[in-house]
Coordinates of C-alpha atoms in Angstrom, one line a residue:
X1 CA 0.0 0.0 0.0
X2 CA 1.7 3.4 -0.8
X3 CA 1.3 6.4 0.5
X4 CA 0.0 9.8 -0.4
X5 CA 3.0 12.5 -1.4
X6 CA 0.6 14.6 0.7
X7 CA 0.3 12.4 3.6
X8 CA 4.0 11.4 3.8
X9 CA 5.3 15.0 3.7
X10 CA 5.1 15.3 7.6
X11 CA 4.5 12.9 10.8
X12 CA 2.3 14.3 13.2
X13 CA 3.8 16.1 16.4
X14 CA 2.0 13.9 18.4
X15 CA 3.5 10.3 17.0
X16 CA 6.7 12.3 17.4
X17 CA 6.6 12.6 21.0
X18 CA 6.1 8.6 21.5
X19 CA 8.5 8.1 18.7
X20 CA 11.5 10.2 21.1
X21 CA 10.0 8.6 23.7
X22 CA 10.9 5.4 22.1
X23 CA 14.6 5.7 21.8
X24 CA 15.2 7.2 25.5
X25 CA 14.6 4.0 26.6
X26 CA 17.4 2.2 28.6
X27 CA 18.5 -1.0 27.0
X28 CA 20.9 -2.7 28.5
X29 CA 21.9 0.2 31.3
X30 CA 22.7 2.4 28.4
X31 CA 21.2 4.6 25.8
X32 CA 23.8 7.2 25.5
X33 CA 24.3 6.2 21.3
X34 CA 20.1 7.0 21.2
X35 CA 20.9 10.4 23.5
X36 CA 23.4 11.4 20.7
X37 CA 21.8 10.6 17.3
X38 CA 18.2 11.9 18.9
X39 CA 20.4 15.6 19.6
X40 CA 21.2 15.0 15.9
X41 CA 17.7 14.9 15.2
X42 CA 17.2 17.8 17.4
X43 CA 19.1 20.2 14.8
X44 CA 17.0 19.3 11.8
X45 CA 14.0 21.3 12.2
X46 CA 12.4 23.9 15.1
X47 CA 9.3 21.1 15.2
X48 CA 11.9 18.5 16.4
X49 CA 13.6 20.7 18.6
X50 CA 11.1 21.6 20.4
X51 CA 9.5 18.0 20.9
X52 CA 12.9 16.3 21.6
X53 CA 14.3 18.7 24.0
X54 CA 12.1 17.7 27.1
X55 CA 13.2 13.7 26.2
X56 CA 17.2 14.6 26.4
X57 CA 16.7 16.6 29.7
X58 CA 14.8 13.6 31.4
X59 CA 17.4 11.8 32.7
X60 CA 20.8 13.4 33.6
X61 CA 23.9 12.1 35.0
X62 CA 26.4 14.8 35.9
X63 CA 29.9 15.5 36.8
X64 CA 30.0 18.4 39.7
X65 CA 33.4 19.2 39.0
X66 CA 32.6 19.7 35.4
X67 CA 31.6 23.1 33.6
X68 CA 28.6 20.8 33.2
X69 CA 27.1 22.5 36.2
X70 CA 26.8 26.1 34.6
X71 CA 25.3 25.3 31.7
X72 CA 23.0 23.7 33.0
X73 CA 21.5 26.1 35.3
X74 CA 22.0 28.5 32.9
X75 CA 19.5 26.4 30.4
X76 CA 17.1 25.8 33.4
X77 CA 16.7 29.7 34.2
X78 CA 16.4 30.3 30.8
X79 CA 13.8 27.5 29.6
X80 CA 11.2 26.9 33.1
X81 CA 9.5 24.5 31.2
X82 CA 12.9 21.9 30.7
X83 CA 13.5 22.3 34.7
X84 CA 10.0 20.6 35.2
X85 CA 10.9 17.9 32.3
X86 CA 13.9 16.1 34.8
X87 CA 12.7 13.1 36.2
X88 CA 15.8 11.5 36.7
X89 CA 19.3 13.0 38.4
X90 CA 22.6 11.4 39.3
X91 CA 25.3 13.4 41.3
X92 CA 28.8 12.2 40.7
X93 CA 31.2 14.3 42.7
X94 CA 34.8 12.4 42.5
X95 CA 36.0 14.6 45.2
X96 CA 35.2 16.8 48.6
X97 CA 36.7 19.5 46.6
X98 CA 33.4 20.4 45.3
X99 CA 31.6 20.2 48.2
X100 CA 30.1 23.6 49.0
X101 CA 29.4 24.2 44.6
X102 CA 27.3 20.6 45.1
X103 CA 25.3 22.5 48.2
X104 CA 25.0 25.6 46.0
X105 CA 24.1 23.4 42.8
X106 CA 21.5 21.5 45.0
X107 CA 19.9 24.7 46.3
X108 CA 19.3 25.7 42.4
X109 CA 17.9 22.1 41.6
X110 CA 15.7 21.4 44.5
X111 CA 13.8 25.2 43.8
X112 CA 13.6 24.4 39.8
X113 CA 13.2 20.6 39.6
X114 CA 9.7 19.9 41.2
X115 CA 9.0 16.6 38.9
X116 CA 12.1 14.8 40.0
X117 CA 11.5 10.9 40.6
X118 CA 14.7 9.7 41.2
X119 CA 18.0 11.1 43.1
X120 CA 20.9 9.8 43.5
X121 CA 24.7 10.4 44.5
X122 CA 28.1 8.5 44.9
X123 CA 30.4 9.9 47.8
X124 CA 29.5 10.7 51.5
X125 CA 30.0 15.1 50.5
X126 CA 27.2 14.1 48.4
X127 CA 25.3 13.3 50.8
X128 CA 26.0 15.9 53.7
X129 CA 25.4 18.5 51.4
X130 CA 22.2 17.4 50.0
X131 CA 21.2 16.7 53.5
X132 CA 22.2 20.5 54.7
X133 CA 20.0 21.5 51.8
X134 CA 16.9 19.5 52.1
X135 CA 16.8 20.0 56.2
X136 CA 18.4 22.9 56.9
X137 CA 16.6 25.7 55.6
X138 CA 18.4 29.4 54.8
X139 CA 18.3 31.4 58.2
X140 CA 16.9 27.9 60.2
X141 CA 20.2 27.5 62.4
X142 CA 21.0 23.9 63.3
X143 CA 17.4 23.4 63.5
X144 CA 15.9 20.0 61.7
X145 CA 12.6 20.0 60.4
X146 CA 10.2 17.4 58.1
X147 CA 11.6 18.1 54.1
X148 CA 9.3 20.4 52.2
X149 CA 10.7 19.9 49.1
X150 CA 11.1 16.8 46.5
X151 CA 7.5 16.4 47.4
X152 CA 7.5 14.5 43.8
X153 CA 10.4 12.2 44.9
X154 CA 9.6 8.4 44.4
X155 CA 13.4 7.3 44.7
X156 CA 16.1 8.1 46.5
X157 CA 19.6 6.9 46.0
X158 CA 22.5 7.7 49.2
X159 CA 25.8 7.0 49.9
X160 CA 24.5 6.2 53.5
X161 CA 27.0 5.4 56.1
X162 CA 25.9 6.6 59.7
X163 CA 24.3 9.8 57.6
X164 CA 20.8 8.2 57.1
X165 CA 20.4 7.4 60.6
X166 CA 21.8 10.3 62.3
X167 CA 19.7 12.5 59.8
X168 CA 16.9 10.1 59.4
X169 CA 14.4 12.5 58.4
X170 CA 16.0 12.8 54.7
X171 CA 13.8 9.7 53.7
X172 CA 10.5 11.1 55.4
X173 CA 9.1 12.3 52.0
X174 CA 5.3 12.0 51.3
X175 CA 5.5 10.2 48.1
X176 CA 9.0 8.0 48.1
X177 CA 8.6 4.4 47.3
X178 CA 11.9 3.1 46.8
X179 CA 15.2 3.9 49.1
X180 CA 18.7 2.1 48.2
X181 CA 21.0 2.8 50.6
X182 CA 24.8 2.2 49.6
X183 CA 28.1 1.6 52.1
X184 CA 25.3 1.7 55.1
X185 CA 27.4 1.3 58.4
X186 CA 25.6 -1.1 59.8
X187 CA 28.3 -2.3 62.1
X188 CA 28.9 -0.3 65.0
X189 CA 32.8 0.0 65.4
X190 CA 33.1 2.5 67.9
X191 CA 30.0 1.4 70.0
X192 CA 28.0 4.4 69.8
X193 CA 24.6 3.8 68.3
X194 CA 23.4 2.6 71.8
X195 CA 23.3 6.4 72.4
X196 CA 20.9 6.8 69.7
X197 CA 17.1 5.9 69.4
X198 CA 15.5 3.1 68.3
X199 CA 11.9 4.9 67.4
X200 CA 12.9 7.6 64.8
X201 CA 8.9 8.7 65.7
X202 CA 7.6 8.6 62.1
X203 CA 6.6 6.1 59.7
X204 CA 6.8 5.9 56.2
X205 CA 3.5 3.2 54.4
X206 CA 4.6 4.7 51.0
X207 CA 8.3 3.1 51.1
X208 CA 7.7 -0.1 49.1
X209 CA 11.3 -1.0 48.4
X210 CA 14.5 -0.8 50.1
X211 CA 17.9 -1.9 48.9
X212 CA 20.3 -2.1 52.1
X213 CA 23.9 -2.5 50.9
X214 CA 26.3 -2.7 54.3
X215 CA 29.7 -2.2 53.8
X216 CA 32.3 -3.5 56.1
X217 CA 35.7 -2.6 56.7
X218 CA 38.6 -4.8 55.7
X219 CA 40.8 -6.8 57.7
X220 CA 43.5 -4.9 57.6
X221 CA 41.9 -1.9 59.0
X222 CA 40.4 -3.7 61.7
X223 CA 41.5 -6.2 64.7
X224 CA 40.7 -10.2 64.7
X225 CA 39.2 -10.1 68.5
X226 CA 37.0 -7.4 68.2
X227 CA 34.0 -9.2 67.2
X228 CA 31.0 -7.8 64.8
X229 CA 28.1 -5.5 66.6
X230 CA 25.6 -4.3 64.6
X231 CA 23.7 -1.0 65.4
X232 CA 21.0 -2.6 66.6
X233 CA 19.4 1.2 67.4
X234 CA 19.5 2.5 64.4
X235 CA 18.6 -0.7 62.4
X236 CA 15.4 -1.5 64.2
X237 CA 14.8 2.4 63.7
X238 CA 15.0 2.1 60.1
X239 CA 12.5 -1.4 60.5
X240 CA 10.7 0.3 62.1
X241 CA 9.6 3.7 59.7
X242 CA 9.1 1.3 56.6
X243 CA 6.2 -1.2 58.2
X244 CA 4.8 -1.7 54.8
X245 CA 7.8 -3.0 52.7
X246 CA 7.4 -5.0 49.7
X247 CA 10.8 -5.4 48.8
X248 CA 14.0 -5.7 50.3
X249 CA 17.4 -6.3 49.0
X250 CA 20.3 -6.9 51.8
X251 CA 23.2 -7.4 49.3
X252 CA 27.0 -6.3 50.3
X253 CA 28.5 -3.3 48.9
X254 CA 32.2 -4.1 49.0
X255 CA 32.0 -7.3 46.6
X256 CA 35.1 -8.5 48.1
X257 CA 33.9 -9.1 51.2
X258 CA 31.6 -12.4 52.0
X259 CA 30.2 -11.9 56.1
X260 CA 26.7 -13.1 55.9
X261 CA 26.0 -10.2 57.8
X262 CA 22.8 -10.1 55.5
X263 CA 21.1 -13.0 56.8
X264 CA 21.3 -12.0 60.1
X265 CA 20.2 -8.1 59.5
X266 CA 16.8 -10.1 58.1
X267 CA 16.5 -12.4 60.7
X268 CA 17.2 -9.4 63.9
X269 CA 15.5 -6.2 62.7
X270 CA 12.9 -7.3 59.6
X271 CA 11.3 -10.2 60.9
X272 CA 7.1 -8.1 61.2
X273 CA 7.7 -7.1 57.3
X274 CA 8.7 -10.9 56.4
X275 CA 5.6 -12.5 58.5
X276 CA 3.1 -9.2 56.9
X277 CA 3.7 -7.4 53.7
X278 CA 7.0 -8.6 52.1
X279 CA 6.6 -10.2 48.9
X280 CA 10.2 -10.1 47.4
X281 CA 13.0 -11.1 49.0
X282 CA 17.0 -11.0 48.4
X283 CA 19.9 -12.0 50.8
X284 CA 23.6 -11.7 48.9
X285 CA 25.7 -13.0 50.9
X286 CA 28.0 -14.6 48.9
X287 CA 30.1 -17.0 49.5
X288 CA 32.0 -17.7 53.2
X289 CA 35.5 -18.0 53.7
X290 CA 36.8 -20.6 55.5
X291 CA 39.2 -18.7 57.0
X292 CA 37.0 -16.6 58.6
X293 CA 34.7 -19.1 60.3
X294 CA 35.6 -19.1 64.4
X295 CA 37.7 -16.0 63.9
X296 CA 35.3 -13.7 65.7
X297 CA 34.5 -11.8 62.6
X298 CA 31.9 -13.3 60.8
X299 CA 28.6 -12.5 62.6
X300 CA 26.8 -16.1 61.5
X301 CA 23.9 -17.3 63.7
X302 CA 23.7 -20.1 65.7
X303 CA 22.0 -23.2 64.2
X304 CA 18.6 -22.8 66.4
X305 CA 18.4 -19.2 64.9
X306 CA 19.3 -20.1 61.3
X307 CA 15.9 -22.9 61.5
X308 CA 13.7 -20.2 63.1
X309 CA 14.5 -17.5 60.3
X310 CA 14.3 -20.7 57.5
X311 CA 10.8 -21.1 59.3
X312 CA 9.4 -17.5 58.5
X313 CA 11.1 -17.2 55.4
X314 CA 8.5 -20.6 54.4
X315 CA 5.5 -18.8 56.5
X316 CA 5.7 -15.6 54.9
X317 CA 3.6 -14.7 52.0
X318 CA 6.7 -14.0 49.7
X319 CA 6.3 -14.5 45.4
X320 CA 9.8 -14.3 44.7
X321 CA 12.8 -15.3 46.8
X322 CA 16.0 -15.0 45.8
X323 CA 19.3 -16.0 48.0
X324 CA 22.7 -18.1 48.0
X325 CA 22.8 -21.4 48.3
X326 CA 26.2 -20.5 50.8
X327 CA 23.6 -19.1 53.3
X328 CA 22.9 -22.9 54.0
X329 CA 26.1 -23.6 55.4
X330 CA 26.7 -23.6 59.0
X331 CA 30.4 -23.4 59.9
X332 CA 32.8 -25.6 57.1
X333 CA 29.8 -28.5 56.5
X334 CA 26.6 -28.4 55.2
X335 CA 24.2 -29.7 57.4
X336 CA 20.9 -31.3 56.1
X337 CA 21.1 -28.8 52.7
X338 CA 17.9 -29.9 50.8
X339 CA 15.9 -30.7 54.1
X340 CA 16.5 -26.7 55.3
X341 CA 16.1 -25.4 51.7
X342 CA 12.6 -27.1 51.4
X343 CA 11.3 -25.9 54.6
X344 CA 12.3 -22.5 53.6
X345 CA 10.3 -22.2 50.5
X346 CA 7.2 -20.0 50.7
X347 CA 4.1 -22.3 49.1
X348 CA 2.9 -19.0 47.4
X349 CA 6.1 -18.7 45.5
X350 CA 6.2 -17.9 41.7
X351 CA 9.7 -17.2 41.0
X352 CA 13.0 -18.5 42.9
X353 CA 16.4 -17.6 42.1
X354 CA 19.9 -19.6 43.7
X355 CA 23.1 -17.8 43.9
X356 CA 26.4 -19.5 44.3
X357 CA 30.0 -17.8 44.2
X358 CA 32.1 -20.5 44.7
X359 CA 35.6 -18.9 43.2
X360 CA 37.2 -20.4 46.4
X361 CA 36.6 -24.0 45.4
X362 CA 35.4 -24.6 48.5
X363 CA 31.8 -24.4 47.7
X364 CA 28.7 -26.9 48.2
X365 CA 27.7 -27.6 44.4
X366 CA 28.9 -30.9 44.6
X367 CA 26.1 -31.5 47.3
X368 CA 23.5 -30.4 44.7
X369 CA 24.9 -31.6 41.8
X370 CA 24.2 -35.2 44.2
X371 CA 20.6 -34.8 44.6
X372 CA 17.8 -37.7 43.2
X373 CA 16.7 -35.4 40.8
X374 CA 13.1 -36.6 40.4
X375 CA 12.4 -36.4 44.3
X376 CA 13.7 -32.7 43.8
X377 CA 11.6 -32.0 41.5
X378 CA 8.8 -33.3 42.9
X379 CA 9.2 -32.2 46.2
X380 CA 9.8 -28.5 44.9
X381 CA 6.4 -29.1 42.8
X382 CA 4.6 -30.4 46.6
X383 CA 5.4 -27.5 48.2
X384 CA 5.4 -24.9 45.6
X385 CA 2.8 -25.4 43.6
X386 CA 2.6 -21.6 41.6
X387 CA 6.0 -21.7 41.2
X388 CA 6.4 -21.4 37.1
X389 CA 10.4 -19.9 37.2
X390 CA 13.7 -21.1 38.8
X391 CA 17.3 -19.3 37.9
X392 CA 20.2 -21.0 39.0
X393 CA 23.6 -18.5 38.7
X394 CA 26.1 -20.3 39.8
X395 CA 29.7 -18.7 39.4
X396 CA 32.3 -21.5 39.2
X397 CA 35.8 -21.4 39.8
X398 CA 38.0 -22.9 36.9
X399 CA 39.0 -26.0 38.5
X400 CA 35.9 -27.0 39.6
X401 CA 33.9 -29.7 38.3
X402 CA 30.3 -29.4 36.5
X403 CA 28.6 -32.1 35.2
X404 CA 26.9 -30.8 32.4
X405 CA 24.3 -33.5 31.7
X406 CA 23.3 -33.2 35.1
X407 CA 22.1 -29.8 34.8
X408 CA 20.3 -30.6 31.5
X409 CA 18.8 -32.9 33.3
X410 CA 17.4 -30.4 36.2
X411 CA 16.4 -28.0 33.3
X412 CA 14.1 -31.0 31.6
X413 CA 12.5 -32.1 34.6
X414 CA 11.7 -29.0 36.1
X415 CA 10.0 -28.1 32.5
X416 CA 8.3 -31.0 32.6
X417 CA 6.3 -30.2 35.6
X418 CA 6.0 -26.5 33.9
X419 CA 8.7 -25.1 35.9
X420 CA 11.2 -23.0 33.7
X421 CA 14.9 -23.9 34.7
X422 CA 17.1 -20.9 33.3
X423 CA 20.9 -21.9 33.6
X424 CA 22.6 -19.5 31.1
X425 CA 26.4 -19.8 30.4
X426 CA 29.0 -17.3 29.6
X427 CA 32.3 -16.9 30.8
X428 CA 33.0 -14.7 33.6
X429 CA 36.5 -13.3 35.0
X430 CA 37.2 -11.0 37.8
X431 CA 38.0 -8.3 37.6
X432 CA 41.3 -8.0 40.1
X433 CA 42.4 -11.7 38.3
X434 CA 42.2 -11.9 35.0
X435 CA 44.3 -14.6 34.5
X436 CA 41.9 -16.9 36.6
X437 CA 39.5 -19.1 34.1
X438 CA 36.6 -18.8 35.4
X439 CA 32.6 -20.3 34.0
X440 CA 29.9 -18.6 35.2
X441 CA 26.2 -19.7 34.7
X442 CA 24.9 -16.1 35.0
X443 CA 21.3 -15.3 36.0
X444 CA 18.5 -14.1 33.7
X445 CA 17.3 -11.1 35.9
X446 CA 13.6 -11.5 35.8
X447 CA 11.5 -8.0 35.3
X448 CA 7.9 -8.6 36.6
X449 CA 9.1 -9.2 40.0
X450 CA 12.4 -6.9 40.3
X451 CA 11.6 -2.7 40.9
X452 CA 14.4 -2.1 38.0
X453 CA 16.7 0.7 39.0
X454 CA 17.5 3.2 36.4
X455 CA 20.4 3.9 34.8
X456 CA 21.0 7.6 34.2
X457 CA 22.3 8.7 30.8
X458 CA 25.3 11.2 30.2
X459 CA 24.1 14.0 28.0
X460 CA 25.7 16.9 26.4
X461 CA 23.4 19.6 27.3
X462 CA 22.1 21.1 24.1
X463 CA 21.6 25.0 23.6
X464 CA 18.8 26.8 22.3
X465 CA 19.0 26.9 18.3

């Protein structure tokens, strides 16, 4: 069928703006290549211009330290109307250099931007600035107060540390829904958060999601006797102000370090959202050490503790559960695996992903690789009857042993009782090692269940025409 000359000499502005709309979307964490040809596009005509303009200044990513700032705030006093097109904004400030033009950049932003979703930022300055903005009003002292602006926020990216619990009222915004919290000190060093309260006095039912990311100092900048505290203040005060959590992510933010100081956060301070309104779940713990078990260090609980948390975890109400397979492991052994791992499975669950990160060789795969097959499957069919997905990541070291067939043979009979068994393969190295062969089944991250977090995109502000 052809077209018209006359119908085909324009396309309407308002299949334009879907069209733009179109090729802003992240794919893949990135759509900076789209961000560049659709600013081509933006020189061709005033009619593309103008629609295209709002879709580059949705999401922004910037550089504090970079002449980035002024341009920008120059484009944002000059065109209102772009100000209230941000939805998205990520702070990177690579030093404290900047600290005080990041306060004075935020004061500018917070006044113009009124339909920002998302905030986020990377270093601690970051963070103390923002807060001094947001709660400390010009000519209000030292004095604290409820946030009056970023009414519109929905999410909220920190670089936490003690900040967020010292200055907890930075999350009490009327409309967030999704906090992710990165480097959280959740381990009390010096023994102070017994000082502090464990009732903030506010509560948040709009906070659906939170992503907890602890970081823990190294070994070498801490001693082997001094066993782990957590701030058990502060962490049931943060339990405590998000009642109505739907999602929660415990998942360390130093990768190098493998305390399964996750599992016990859940099991301590989140235990009324896992028995009430949870409905996704994620422990990363990775894998253990054996170097560190009995050294003081690695805050595992004791066995009667572990069974009582497996219990709730299989009362709770939870569609999509995804944890390591190393959180089963009590000391060096692995103590009735497959008998704790079914107990711990929710019967209304639809989706269950298994991580393992056994670059140590020391791992447990062998156990699971040494399962009757058939009774797995059908016990996992017994007590889960809606579950429909299962993704297995398992990150192998090089000299390990996997028996191929094996797994095909898990991936058939799970599909045969209409259970998808996703075990992709590609091959993975570390980063610090790349020498090291390593094969890692990598997860398929599943969409439905998972509150995605956005990627911001780098732009090169463009200026008026």
């Amino acid at each position: 069928m052809s077209l018209s000359t006359e119908s085909s000499q324009y396309i309407p502005p308002e299949l334009l703006d879907h069209i733009f709309s179109y090729l802003t979307v992240l794919r893949n964490g990135t759509c900076e290549n789209d961000a560049k040809h659709l600013y081509n596009a933006c020189l061709a005509s005033r009619q593309l211009y103008e629609i295209a303009l709002p879709q580059l200044y949705a999401t922004i990513r910037l550089d504090i330290s970079s002449h980035q700032v002024k341009l920008l705030l120059r484009t944002l006093q000059e065109k209102p109307h772009l100000a209230l097109a941000v939805k998205e904004v990520s702070i990177e400030c690579t030093t404290d250099y900047y600290a005080l033009a990041l306060q004075s950049f935020l004061q500018e932003l917070i006044d113009r931007m009124h339909n920002v979703v998302l905030l986020r930022n990377d270093r601690r300055s970051c963070t103390t600035r923002f807060i001094n903005t947001v709660l400390y009003k010009k000519g209000g002292g030292y004095s604290m107060g409820v946030p009056t602006d970023l009414n519109n926020l929905r999410s909220l990216e920190l670089f936490a540390e003690d900040l967020v619990f010292k200055y907890n009222y930075i999350l009490r915004l009327p409309q967030l829904q999704r906090v992710c919290l990165n480097a959280t000190a959740v381990v009390d060093y010096h023994q102070e958060d017994m000082t502090w309260p464990d009732n903030w006095g506010w509560t948040s039912y709009s906070i659906k999601e939170l992503i907890l990311r602890p970081c823990i100092r190294s070994m070498v900048d801490r001693r082997w006797d001094i066993p782990l505290l957590l701030r058990s203040n502060s962490l049931t005060a943060l339990s405590r102000c998000m009642p109505a959590l739907e999602a929660l992510t415990i998942e360390h933010f130093n990768p190098e370090n493998h305390h399964k100081i996750g599992f016990r956060v859940l099991a301590i301070f989140f235990v009324p959202q896992l028995s009430g309104s949870l409905r996704r779940l994620e422990i990363r713990d990775g894998c253990l050490n054996p170097t560190d078990v009995g050294s003081g260090l690695t805050p595992l609980l004791n066995p009667q503790d572990s069974k009582a948390i497996f219990e709730g975890i299989g009362a709770s109400a939870l569609t999509h559960l995804a944890i390591d397979l190393g959180t089963f492991r009590h000391g060096n052994v692995c103590e009735d695996l497959f008998d704790l791992a079914m107990g711990s499975m929710p019967t209304l669950l639809r989706r269950l992903t298994l991580h393992y990160d056994d670059t140590s060789s020391t791992g447990i795969i062998a156990s699971i690789l040494e399962w009757d097959i058939k009774i797995v499957v059908q016990q996992v069919r017994c007590r889960c009857p809606k579950l429909t997905e299962i993704d297995l990541d398992l990150r192998i070291n090089g000299g390990s042993k996997i028996d191929r067939p094996i797994l095909q043979q898990y991936k058939e009979e799970f599909q045969a009782v209409g259970i998808n068994f996703h075990i992709p393969e590609h091959k993975y190295s570390p980063p610090n090692n790349r020498s090291i062969n390593h094969t890692n089944y990598m997860l398929r991250i599943p969409t439905d269940f998972i509150h995605s977090t956005p990627t911001s995109l780098a732009l090169t502000l463009p200026r008026a025409l």
